[in-house]
XYZ file of C-alpha atoms in Angstrom:
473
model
C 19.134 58.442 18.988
C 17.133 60.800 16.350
C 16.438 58.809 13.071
C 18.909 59.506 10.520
C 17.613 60.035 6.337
C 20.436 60.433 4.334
C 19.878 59.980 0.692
C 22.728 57.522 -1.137
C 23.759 57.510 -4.575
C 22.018 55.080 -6.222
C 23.129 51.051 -6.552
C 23.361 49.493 -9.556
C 21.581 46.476 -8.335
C 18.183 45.926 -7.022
C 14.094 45.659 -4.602
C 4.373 43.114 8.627
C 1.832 39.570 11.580
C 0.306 41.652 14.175
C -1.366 44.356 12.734
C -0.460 48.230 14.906
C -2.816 49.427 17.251
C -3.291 53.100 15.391
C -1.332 54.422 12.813
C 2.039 54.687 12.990
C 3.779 57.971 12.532
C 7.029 56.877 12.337
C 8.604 56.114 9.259
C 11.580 58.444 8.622
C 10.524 62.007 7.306
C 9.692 61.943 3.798
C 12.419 62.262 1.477
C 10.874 60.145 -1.752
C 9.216 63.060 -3.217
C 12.195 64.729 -4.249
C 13.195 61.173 -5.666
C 10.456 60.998 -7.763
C 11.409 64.492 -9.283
C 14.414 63.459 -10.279
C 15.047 64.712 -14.257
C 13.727 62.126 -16.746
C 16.287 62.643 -19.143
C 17.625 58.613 -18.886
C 13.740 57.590 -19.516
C 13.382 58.454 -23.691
C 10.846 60.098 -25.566
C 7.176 59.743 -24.704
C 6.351 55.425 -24.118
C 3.503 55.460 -26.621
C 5.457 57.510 -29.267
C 4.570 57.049 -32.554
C 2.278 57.262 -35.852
C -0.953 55.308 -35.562
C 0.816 52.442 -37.303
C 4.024 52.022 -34.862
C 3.487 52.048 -30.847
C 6.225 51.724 -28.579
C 5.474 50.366 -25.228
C 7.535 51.227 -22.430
C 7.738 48.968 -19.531
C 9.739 49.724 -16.185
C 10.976 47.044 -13.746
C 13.857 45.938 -11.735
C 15.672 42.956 -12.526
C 17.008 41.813 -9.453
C 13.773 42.417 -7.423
C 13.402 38.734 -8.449
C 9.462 38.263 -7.111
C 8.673 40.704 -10.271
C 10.490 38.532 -13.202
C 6.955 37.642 -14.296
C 6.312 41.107 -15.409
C 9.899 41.800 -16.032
C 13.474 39.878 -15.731
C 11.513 36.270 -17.432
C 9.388 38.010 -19.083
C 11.162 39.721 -21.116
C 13.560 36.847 -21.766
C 10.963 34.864 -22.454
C 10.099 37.182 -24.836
C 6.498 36.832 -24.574
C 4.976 40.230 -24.925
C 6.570 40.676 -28.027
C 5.136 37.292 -29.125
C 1.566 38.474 -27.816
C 2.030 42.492 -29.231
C 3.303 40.725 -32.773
C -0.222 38.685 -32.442
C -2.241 42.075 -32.293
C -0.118 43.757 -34.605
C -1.246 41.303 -36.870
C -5.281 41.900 -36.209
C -4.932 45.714 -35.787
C -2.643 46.549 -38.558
C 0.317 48.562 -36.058
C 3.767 47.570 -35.437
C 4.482 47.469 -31.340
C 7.878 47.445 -30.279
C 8.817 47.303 -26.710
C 11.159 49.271 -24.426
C 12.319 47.441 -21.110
C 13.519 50.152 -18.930
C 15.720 48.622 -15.554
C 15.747 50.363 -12.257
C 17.009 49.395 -8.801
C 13.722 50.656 -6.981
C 10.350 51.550 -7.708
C 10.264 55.503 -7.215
C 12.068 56.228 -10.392
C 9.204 54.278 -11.891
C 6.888 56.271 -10.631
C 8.035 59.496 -11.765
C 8.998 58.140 -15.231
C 5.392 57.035 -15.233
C 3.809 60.279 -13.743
C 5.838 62.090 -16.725
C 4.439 59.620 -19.528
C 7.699 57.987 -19.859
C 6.888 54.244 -18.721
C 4.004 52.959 -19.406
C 3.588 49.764 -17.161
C 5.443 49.565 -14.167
C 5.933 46.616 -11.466
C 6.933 46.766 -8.054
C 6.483 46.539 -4.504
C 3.574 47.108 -2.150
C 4.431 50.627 -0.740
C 5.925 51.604 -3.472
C 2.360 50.778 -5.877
C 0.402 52.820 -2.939
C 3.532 56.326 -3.486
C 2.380 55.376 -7.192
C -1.362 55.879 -6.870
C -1.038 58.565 -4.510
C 1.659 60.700 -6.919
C -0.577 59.736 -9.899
C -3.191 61.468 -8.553
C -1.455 64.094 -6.984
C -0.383 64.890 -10.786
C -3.327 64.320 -12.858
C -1.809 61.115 -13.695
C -3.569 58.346 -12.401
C -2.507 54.784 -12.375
C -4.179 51.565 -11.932
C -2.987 48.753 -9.967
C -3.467 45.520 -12.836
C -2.108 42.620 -11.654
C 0.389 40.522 -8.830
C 3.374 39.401 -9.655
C 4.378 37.910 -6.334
C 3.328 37.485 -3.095
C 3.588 36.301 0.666
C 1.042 36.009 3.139
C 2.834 36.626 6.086
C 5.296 39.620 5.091
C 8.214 37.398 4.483
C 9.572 38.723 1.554
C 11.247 41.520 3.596
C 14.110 40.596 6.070
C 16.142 42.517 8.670
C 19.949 41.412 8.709
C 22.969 41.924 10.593
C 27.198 40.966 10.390
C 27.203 37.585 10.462
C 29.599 37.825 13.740
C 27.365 40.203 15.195
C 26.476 39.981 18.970
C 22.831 41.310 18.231
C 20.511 38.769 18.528
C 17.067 40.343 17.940
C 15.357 43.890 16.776
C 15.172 44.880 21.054
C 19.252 45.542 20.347
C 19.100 47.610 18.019
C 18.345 50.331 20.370
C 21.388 52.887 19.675
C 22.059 51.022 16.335
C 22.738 52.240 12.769
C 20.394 50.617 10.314
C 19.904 50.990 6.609
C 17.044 50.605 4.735
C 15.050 52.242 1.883
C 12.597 54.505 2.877
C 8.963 54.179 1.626
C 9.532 50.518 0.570
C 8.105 47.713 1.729
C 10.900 46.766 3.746
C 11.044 50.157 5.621
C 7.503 49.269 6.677
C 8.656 46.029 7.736
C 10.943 47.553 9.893
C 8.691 50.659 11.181
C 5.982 48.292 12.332
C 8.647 45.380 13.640
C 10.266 47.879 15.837
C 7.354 49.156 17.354
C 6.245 45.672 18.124
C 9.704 44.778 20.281
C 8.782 48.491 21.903
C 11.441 50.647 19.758
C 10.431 53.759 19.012
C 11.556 53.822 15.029
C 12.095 57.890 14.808
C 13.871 57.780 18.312
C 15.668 54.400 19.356
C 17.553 53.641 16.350
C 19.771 55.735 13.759
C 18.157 54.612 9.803
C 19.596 55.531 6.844
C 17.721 56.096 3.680
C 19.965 54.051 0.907
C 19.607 51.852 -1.966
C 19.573 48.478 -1.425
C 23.197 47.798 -3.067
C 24.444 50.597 -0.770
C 23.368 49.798 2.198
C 24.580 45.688 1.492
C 28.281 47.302 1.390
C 27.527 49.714 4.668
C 26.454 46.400 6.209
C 29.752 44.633 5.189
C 31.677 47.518 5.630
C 30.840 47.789 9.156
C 29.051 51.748 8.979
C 25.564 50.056 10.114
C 24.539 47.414 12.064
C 21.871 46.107 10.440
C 19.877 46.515 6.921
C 16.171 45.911 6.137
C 15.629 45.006 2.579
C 13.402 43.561 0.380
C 14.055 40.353 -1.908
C 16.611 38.964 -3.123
C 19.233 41.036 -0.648
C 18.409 39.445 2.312
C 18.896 35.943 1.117
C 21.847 37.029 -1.289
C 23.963 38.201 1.807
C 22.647 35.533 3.620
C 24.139 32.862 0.974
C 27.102 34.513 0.408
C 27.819 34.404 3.935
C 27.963 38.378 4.873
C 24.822 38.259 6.623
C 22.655 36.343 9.248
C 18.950 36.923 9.504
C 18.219 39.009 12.807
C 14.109 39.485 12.080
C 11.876 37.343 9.952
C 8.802 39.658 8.428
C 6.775 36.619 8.100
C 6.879 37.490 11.657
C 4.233 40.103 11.447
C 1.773 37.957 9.793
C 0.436 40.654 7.620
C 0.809 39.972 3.821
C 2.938 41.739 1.077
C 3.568 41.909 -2.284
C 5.131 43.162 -5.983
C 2.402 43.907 -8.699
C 1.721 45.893 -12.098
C 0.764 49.415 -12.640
C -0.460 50.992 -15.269
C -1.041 54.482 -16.937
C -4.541 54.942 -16.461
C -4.603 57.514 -19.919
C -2.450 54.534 -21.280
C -4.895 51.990 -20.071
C -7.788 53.613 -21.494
C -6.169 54.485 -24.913
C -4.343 50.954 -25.455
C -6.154 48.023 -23.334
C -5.534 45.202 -25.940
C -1.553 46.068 -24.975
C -2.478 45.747 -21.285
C -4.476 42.258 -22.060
C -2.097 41.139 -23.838
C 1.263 42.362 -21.311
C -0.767 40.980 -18.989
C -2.007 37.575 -21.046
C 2.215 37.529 -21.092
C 2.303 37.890 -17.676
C 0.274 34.960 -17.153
C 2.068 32.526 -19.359
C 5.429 33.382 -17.298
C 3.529 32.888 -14.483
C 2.646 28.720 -15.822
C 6.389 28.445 -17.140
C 7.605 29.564 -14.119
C 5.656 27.127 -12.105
C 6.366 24.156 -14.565
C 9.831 24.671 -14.688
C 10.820 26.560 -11.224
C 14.551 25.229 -11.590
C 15.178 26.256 -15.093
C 13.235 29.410 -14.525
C 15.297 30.452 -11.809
C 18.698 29.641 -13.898
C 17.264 31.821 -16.426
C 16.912 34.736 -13.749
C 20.141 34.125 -12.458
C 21.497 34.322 -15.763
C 20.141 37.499 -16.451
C 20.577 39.156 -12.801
C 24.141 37.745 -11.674
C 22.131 36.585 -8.635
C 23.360 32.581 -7.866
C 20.397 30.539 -9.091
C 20.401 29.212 -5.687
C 19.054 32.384 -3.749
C 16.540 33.123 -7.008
C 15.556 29.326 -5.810
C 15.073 30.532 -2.699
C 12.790 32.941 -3.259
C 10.907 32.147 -6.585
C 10.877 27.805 -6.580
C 8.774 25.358 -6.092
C 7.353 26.763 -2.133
C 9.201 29.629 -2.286
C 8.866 32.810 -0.006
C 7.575 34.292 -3.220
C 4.374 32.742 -4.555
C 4.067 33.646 -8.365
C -0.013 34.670 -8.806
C -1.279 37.510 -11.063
C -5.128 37.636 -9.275
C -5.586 40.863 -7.179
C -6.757 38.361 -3.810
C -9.057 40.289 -1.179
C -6.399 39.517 1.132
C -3.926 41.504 -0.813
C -5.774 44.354 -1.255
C -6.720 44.573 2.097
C -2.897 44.708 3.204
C -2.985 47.875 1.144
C -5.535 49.439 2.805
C -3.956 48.604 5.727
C -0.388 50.245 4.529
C -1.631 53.571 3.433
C -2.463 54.887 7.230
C 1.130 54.487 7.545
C 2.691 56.184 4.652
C 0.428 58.978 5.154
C 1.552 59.244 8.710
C 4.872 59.543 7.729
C 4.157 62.214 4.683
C 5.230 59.902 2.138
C 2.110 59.580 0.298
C -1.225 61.465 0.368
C -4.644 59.543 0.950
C -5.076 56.393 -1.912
C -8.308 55.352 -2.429
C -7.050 51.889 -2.711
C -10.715 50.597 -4.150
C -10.371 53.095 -6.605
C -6.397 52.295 -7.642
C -7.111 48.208 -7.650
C -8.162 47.332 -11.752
C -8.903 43.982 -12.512
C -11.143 44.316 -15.475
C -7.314 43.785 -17.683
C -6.909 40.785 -15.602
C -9.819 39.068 -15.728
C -9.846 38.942 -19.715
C -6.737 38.611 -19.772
C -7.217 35.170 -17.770
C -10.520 33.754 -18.782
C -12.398 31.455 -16.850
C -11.113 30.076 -13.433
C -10.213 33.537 -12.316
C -12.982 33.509 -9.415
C -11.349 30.268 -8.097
C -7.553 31.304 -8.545
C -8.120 34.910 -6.654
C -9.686 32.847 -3.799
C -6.739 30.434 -3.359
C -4.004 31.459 -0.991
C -0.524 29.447 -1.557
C 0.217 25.874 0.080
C 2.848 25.192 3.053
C 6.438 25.850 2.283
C 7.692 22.206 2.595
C 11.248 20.883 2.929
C 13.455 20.753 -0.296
C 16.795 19.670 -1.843
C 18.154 20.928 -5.249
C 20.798 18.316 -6.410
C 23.987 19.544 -8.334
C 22.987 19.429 -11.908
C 19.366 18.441 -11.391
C 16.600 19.871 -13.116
C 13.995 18.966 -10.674
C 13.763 18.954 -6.927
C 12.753 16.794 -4.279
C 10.466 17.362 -1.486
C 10.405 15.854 2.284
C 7.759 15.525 4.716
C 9.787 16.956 7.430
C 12.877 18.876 8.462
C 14.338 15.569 10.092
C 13.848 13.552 6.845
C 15.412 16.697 4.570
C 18.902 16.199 7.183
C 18.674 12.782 6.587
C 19.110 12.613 3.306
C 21.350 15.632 2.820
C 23.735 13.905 5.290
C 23.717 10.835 3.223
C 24.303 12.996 0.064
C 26.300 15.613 0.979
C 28.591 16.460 -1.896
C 25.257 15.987 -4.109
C 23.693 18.857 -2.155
C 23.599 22.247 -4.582
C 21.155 23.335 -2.122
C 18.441 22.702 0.763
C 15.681 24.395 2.301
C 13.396 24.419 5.094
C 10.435 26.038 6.221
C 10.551 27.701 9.831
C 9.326 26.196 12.511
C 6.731 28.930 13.325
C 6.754 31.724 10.691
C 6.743 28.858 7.799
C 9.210 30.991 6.110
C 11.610 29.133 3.911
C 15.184 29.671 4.493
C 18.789 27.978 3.722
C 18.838 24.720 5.909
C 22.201 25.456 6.835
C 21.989 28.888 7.590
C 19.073 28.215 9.965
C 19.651 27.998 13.524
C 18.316 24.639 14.609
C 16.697 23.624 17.186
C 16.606 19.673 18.814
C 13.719 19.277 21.144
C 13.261 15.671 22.407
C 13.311 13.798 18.655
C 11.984 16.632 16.861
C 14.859 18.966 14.850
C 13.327 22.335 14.052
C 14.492 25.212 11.621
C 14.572 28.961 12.319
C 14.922 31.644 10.131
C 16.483 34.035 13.386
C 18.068 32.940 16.756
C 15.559 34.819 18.448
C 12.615 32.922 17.537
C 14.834 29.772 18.102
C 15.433 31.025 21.492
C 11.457 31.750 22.027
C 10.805 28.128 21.518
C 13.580 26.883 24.180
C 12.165 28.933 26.532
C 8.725 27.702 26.180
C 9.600 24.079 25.666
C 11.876 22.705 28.321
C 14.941 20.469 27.447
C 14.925 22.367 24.135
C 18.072 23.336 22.785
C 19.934 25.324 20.189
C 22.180 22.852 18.252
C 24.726 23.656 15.036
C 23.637 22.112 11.839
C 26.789 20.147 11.311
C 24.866 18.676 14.801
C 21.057 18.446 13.840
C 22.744 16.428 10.051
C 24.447 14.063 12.893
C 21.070 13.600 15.048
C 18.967 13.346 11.735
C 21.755 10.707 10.499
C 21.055 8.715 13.480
C-alpha cells in the first residue's frame, strides 16, 4: 500500500537501538514546509519589540509535550524567568516582560521563529534539526542552547494500537493505516522501526500525517490502526485505557530528545536574557528533581494530563530524564538524524556542530558542567506512588514492587516498572508480564514478551491480576 500524507487540522493538545545501514529515504514526502509557512498572524508583533528600556521576550513551547516543562509548562508556572529577567532589569536599567506562546508541535515554532516572532523555542529532536535547517535556509539562523529532556534509548516515542487489537507487533502492520506526525521524532521512530521488522515505510503501510490529538481520536475511532507519537500520548491512551503499546522505541537503542533554540540575531543582541532563560531553566530542572511528585501535579494542573502519566514520564526514573547539558551522546543522535530527514526532503543539510551552542549554557551553569554533560541517567527502577503521598517508594525488583502493591492495593495511585530488556518504564499493570521459573518480568509490548518465551523455555505470558498472586506468594 503507497504511504498516505494527509495534512489534519490541527489538535488542540500536544508533542530509534540499532542504528540503519544507509540512509533511509523513506519518511513520507515532505509536507512540513508548507507548515512552516503558515501566516503568522496568531504570533504578535516582533518578540523583542520595544524602546531600549522595555523588551519583550517571546518564548514558544508546548504544554503537553511534558519532557519540555523545564523550558516551558513549570517554567513558566514557576515563574522563574520573570524572577531572573526582573533581576537584570534591575542591573541594566530595562523592563522585560515575557510572552509564553503554546503550540501543539514544534513546526509552528519554527516559522514563528524564522519570522522574528518567538524568540526561544523548545522542542523535539527532529523538529530542532527542520529548525536549523529552515533557519538557515532563511537567513535566520538558530542555535541549539540547551536539553530539556532526554532518553538514551529512544523511548520517549511509542507506537500504539486499539487496545482489543489482534496486532501484536510492527511485522502486522503490513496493509495497516497508521498515524503519525511527519518530521517528528516519532515519525522517525517509526521510519527506522519499520525498516528494522523489514517494512518498507513508503510501501507496506498507509501513514497519515496528523496532529497528535487527531490522530489519538482516528485511533479510538477506529480510521487507523495504529499511531506513533511522541510523549505524553502514548502513555495518556495507554492510562486511560484506549491504547496498548505495540512497539517500544527504547527498542532502537539510539537516543532522543526535547531541547531549546534560540534566535541566533536574538542570541547575539540579548545573551544576558538567554543566561538568564536558561539560569531559569536550570533551577526547574533542581525543583523538578527535588520534588518530582509535586512537580508533576503542577504539570498536570496546568495540562489536564492525570498527574499519573506526567509521573510516568517526568518522576523520579522516568522515561524522561530532566538535564539541560548538550551530552556528546546527544549530539551525536543528531548527526545521526539529519541523513534521514534529508532523505526524505524534509530538511536541507544541518551542520549540526555548527547549530549545537553551549557557550549560554555553560555560564549559565557554572562549575560542574564538565561532570554533569558526561553523566548519562541511572536505571529506571521499580516504583509505587501512594494515594495522597508526596513521595514515592522504590523496590529492588519487579517481584518485590507486586508484592507490596498486592498487599496495598486500594493504597496504590500508581506503579511502575522498568522493562525487562528495553529498561523502559511503563504502567505495571498495563505491562504484559512474564513468569519464568521464580522470576516475574515486565514488558512494555507483547512482542518483546513473546521474544523472551521463546528464548527461555518454560517461560510464560501471565495476566497481572496473576504475576500480583505469584508475587503475593
Amino acid at each position: 500500500m503507497a504511504s498516505v500524507a494527509r495534512t489534519q487540522a490541527p489538535g488542540t493538545a500536544p508533542a530509534r537501538g540499532t542504528r540503519p545501514t544507509r540512509p533511509s529515504r523513506r519518511i513520507a514526502p515532505a509536507v512540513l514546509a508548507a507548515a512552516l509557512l503558515l501566516p503568522l498572524t496568531a504570533c504578535g508583533g516582533s518578540a523583542s519589540a520595544g524602546d531600549s528600556k522595555s523588551v519583550t521576550v517571546t518564548v514558544g513551547y508546548q504544554s503537553k509535550t511534558i519532557n519540555t516543562v523545564t523550558a516551558g509548562t513549570l517554567l513558566r508556572s514557576l515563574g522563574y524567568f520573570e524572577s531572573a529577567l526582573k533581576a537584570l532589569g534591575a542591573r541594566d536599567g530595562i523592563t522585560y516582560k515575557v510572552e509564553w506562546q503554546d503550540y501543539a508541535t514544534g513546526a509552528p515554532i519554527t516559522a514563528a521563529m524564522v519570522a522574528g516572532k518567538v524568540d526561544i523555542g523548545s522542542m523535539g529532536d527532529f523538529p530542532l534539526l527542520i529548525n536549523a535547517s529552515r533557519g538557515k535556509q532563511l537567513n535566520a539562523p538558530t542555535r541549539l542552547v540547551s536539553v530539556t529532556g532526554y532518553n538514551s534509548r529512544g523511548a520517549l516515542n511509542t507506537v500504539v494500537t486499539a487496545p482489543d487489537s489482534k496486532l501484536k507487533s510492527l511485522a502486522d502492520l503490513r496493509g495497516k493505516k497508521v498515524s503519525t506526525s511527519v518530521g517528528s521524532a516519532a515519525d522517525g521512530t517509526l521510519v527506522r522501526a519499520l525498516e528494522q521488522a523489514g517494512l518498507d515505510p513508503d510501501k507496506d503501510i498507509g501513514k497519515l500525517n496528523q496532529q497528535p490529538a487527531v490522530g489519538a481520536s482516528a485511533l479510538e475511532g477506529g480510521s487507523v490502526d495504529a499511531l506513533s507519537q511522541f510523549v505524553a500520548w502514548p502513555g495518556l491512551l495507554a492510562f486511560q485505557g484506549k491504547a496498548k503499546a505495540l512497539y517500544d522505541g527504547g527498542s532502537l537503542g539510539l537516543p532522543t530528545l526535547h531541547g531549546v533554540t534560540v534566535r541566533h540575531a536574538f542570541a547575539d543582541q540579548r545573551p544576558a536574557v538567554v543566561e538568564a532563560f536558561l539560569a531559569a531553566q536550570i533551577k526547574a530542572t533542581e525543583y523538578l528533581d527535588a520534588h518530582p511528585v509535586t512537580a508533576a501535579e503542577k504539570v498536570a494542573e496546568v495540562t489536564g494530563l492525570p498527574p499519573e502519566v506526567v509521573y510516568l514520564y517526568n518522576g523520579k526514573g522516568g522515561i524522561s530524564t530532566f538535564d539541560p547539558t548538550l551530552k556528546p551522546e546527544l549530539v551525536a543522535a543528531l548527526k545521526k538524524d539529519v541523513p534521514l530527514l534529508v532523505s526524505a526532503k524534509l530538511a536541507g543539510p544541518v551542520n549540526v556542530s555548527d547549530f549545537v551552542d553551549d557557550t549560554y549554557l555553560k555560564k549559565a551553569y557554572g562549575t560542574g558542567y564538565a561532570k554533569a554533560a558526561a553523566t548519562m541517567a541511572p536505571a529506571s527502577k521499580p516504583e509505587v506512588w501512594l494515594k495522597g503521598a508526596t513521595t514515592t517508594s522504590t523496590y529492588a525488583d519487579p517481584a518485590a514492587l507486586l508484592r507490596y502493591v498486592a498487599a496495598h492495593r486500594a493504597d496504590v495511585r500508581a506503579a511502575y516498572v522498568p522493562d525487562a530488556t528495553t529498561g523502559t518504564r511503563w504502567f505495571a499493570d498495563k505491562s504484559v508480564w512474564v513468569q519464568d521459573g521464580t522470576a516475574l518480568k515486565p514488558f512494555v509490548t507483547e512482542a518483546a514478551a513473546d521474544a523472551w518465551t521463546a528464548a527461555h523455555t518454560g517461560a510464560r505470558i501471565i495476566s497481572y491480576a496473576d504475576a500480583l498472586r505469584q508475587a503475593a506468594k
